[in-house]
PDB file of C-alpha atoms in Angstrom:
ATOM      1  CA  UNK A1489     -62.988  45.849 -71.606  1.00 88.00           C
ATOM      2  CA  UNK A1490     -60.351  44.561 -73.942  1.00 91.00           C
ATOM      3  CA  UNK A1491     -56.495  45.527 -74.718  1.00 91.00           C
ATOM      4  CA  UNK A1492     -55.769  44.326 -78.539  1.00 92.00           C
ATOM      5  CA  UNK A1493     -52.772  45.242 -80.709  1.00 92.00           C
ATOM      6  CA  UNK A1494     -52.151  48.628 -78.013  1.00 91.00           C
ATOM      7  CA  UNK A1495     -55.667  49.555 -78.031  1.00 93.00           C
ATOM      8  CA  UNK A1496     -58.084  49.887 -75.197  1.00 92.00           C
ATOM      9  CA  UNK A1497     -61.652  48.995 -76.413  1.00 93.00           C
ATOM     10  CA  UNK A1498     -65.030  49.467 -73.789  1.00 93.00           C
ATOM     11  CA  UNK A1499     -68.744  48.958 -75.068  1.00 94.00           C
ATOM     12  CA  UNK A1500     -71.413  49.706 -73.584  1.00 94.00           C
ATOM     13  CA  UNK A1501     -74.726  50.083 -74.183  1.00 95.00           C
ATOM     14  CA  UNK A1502     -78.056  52.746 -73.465  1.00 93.00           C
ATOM     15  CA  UNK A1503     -81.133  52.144 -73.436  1.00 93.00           C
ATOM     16  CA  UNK A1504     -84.048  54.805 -74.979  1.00 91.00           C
ATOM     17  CA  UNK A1505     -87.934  54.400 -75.187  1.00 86.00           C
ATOM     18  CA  UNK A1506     -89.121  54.999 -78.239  1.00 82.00           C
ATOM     19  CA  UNK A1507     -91.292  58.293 -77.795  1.00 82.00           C
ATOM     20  CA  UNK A1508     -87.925  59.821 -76.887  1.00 77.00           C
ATOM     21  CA  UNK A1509     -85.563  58.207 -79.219  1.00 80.00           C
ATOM     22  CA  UNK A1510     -82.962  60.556 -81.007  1.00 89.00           C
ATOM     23  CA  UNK A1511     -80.158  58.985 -82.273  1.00 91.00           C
ATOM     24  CA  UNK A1512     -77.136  61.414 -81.783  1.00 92.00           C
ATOM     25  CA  UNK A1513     -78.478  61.496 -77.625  1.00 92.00           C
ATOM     26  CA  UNK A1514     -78.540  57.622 -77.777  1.00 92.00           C
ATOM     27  CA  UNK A1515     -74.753  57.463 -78.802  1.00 94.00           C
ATOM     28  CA  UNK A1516     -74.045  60.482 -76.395  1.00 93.00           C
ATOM     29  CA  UNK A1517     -75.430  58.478 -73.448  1.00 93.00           C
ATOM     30  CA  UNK A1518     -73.523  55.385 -74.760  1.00 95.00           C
ATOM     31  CA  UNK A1519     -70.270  56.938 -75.295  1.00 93.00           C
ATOM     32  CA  UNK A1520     -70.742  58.361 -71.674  1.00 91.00           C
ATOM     33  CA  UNK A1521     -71.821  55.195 -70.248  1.00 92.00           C
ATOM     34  CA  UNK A1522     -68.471  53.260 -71.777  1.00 92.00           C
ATOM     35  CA  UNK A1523     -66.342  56.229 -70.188  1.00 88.00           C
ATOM     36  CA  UNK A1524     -67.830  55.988 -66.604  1.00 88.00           C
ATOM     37  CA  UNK A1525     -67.594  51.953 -67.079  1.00 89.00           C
ATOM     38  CA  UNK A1526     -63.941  52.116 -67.598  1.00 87.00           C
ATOM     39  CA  UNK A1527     -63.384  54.487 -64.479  1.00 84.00           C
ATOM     40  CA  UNK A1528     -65.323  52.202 -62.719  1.00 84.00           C
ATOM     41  CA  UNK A1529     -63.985  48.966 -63.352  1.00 86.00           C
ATOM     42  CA  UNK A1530     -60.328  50.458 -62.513  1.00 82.00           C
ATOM     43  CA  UNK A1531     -61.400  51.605 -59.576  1.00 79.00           C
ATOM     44  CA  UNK A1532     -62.954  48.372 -58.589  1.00 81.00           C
ATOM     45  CA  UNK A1533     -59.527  46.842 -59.575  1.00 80.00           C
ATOM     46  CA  UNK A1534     -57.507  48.945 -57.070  1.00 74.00           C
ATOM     47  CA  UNK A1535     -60.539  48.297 -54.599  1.00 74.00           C
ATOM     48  CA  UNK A1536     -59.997  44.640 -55.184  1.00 73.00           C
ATOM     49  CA  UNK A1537     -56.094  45.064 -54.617  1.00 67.00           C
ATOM     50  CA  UNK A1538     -55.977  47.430 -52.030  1.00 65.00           C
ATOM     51  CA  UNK A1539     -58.274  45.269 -49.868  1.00 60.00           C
ATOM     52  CA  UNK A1540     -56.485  42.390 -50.927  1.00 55.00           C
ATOM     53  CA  UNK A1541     -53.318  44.154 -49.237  1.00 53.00           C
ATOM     54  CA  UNK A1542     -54.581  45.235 -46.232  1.00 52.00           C
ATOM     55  CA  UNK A1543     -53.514  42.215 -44.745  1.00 49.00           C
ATOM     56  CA  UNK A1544     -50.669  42.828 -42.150  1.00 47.00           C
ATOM     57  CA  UNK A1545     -50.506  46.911 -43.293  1.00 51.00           C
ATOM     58  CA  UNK A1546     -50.047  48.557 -39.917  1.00 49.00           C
ATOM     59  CA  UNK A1547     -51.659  52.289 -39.476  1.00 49.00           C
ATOM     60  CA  UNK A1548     -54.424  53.693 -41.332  1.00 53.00           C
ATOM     61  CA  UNK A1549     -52.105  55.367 -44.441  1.00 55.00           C
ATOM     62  CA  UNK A1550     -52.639  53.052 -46.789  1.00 56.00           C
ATOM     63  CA  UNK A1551     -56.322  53.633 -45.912  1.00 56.00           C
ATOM     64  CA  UNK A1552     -56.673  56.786 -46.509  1.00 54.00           C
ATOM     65  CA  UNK A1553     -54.874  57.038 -49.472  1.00 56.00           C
ATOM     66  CA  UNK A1554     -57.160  54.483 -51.324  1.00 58.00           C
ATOM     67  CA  UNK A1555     -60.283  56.341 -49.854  1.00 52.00           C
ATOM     68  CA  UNK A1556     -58.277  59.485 -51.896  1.00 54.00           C
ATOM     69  CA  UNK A1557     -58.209  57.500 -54.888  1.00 57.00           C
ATOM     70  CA  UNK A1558     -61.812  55.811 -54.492  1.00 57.00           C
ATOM     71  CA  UNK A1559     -63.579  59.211 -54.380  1.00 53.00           C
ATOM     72  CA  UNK A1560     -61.915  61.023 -57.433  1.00 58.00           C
ATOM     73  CA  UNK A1561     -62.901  61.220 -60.450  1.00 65.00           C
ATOM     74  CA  UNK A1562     -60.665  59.691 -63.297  1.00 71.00           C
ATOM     75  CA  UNK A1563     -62.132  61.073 -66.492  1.00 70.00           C
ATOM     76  CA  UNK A1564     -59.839  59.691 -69.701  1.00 76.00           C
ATOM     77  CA  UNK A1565     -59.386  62.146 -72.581  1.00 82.00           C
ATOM     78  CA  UNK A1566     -58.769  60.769 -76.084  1.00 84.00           C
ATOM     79  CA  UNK A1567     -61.314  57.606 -75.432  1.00 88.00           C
ATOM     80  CA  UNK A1568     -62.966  57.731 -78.949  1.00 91.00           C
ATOM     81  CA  UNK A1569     -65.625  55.854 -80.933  1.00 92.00           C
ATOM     82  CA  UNK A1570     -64.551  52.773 -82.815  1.00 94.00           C
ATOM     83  CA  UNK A1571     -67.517  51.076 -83.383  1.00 95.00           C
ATOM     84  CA  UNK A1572     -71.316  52.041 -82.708  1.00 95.00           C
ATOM     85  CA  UNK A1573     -75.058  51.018 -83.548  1.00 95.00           C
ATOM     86  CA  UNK A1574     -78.390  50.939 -82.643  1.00 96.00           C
ATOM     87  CA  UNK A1575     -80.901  48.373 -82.720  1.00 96.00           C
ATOM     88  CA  UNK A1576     -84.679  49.300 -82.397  1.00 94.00           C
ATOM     89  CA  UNK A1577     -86.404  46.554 -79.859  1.00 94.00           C
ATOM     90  CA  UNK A1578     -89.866  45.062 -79.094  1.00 94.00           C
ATOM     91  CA  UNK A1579     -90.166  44.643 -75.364  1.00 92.00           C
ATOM     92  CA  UNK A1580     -92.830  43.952 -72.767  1.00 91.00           C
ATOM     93  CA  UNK A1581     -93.400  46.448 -69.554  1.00 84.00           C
ATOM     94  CA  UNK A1582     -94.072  45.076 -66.669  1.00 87.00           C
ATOM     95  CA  UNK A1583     -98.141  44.710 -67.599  1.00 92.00           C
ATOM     96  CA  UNK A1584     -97.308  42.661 -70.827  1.00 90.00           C
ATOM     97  CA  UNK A1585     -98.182  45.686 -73.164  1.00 92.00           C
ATOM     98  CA  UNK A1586     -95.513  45.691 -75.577  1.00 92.00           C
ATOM     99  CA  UNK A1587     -93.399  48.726 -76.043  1.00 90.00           C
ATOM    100  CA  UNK A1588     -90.255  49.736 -78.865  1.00 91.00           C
ATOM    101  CA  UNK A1589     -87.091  50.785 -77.084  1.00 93.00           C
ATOM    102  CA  UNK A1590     -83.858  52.101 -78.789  1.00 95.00           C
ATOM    103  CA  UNK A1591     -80.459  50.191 -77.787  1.00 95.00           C
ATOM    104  CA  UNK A1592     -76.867  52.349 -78.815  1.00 96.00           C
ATOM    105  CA  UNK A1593     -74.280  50.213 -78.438  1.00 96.00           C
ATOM    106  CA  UNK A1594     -70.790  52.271 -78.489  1.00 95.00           C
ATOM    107  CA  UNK A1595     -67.422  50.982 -78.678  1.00 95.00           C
ATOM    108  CA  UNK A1596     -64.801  53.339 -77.394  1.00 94.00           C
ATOM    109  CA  UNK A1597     -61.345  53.301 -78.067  1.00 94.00           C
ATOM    110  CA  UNK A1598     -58.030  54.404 -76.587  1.00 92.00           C
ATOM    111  CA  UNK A1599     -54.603  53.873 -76.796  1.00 93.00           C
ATOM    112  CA  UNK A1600     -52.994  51.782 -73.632  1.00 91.00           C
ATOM    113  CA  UNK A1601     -50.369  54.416 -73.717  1.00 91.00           C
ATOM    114  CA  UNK A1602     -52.629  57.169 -73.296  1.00 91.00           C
ATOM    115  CA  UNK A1603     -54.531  55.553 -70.154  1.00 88.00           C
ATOM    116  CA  UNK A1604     -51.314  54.555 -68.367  1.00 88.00           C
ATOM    117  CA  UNK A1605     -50.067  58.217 -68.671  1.00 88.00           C
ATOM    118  CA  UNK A1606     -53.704  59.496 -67.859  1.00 85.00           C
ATOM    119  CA  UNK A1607     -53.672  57.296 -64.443  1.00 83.00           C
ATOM    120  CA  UNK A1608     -50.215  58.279 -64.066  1.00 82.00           C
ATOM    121  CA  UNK A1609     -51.273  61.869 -64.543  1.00 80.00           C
ATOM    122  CA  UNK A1610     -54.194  61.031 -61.841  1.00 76.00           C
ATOM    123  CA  UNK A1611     -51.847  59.559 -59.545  1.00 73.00           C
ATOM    124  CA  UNK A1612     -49.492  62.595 -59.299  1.00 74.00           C
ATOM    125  CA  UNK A1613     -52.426  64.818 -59.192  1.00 72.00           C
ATOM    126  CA  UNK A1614     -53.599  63.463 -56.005  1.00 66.00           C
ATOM    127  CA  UNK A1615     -51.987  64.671 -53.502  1.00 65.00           C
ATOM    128  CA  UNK A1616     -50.734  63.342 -50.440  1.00 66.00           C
ATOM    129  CA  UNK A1617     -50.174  59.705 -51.894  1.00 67.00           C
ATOM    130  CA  UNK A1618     -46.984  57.784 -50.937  1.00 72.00           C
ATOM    131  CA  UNK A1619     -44.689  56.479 -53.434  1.00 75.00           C
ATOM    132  CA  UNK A1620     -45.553  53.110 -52.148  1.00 76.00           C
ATOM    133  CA  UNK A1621     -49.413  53.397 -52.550  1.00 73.00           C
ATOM    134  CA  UNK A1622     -48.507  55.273 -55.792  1.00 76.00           C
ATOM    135  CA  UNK A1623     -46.145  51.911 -57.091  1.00 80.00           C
ATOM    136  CA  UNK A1624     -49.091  49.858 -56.118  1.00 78.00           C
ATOM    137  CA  UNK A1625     -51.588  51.506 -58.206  1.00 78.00           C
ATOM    138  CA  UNK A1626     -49.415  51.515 -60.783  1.00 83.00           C
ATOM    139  CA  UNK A1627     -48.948  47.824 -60.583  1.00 84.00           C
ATOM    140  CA  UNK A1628     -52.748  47.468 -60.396  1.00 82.00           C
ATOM    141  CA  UNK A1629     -52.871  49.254 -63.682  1.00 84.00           C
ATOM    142  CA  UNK A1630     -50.358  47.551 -65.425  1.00 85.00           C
ATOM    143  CA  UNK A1631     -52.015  44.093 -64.198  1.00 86.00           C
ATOM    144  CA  UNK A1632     -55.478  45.639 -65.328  1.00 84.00           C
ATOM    145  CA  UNK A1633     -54.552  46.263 -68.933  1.00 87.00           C
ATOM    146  CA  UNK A1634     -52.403  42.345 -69.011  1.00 87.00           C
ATOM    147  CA  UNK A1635     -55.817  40.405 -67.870  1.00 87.00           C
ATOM    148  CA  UNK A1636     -57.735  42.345 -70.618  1.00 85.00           C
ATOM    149  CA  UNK A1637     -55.185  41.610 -73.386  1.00 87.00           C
ATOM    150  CA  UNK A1638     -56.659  39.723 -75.893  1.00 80.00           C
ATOM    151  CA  UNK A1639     -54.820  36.671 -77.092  1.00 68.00           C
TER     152      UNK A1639
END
C-alpha cells in the first residue's frame, strides 16, 4: 500500500494454473484480492491501535466497539485499476513435475479523499460507536495513509 501525490495505490497479485487460465478472471480475482488487502490491512491497523490502547481503559466499551468495527465489512467504492499484467510461469508441484501457472498482478487506485470519507462513511454507519472510539479510528486512519506516503 502506498499514498503518492493524493492517490491510494494496492497491488496484489492471483495466482491461476494453466488448464484454467482466462485472463479477464485472472484480473477479476486480482482486482478483488487488492480490495480485500486494503480492508484488511486497515483493520489490522485499528487492531494494532486499539490493542495498543487498551492499556488503563476501564470497562469493556471500548471493547466492544472495536469487536463492531473488526467484524464489518469495509468495502471501498471508486478503487480502480491503474496498472495490471500477467506473467505466464514455469513452476514445480510438490513431486518436481513442472507445471505453467498464470500470475495477474493488479494495481488499484483511489483517491485518499475518497477512502477517508468512505471510512468516515463506515464509521457513522456503525452504530453504537462513541465519539471517542470514533476520533480514534479516525486518527488511526489518518496515521495509516501518513506511514504509506511515499517520499
Amino acid at each position: 500500500i502506498m499514498v503518492k501525490n493524493g492517490d491510494m495505490f494496492v497491488t496484489s497479485m492471483a495466482s491461476v494454473r494453466s488448464d484454467r487460465a482466462n485472463i479477464s478472471q485472472g484480473y477479476r480475482i486480482a482486482e478483488n484480492q487488492a480490495k480485500t488487502d486494503l480492508s484488511n490491512a486497515i483493520k489490522t491497523e485499528i487492531k494494532t491501535n486499539f490493542v495498543d490502547a487498551q492499556e488503563g481503559i476501564q470497562g469493556d466499551q471500548f471493547r466492544t466497539e472495536f469487536l463492531s468495527i473488526e467484524k464489518s465489512e469495509i468495502a471501498f467504492s471508486g478503487l480502480t485499476p491503474a496498472n495490471r499484467y500477467w506473467e505466464k510461469v514455469l513452476v514445480s508441484n510438490a513431486d518436481g513435475d513442472k507445471d505453467i501457472e498464470y500470475r495477474f498482478y493488479a494495481r488499484m487506485k483511489i483517491k485518499e479523499s475518497d477512502f477517508k470519507k468512505q471510512m468516515q462513511n463506515f464509521l457513522n454507519g456503525n452504530k453504537g460507536l462513541s465519539a471517542e472510539f470514533g476520533k480514534r479510528v479516525t486518527e488511526t486512519v489518518n496515521e495509516f495513509t501518513m506511514e504509506h506516503t511515499a517520499d
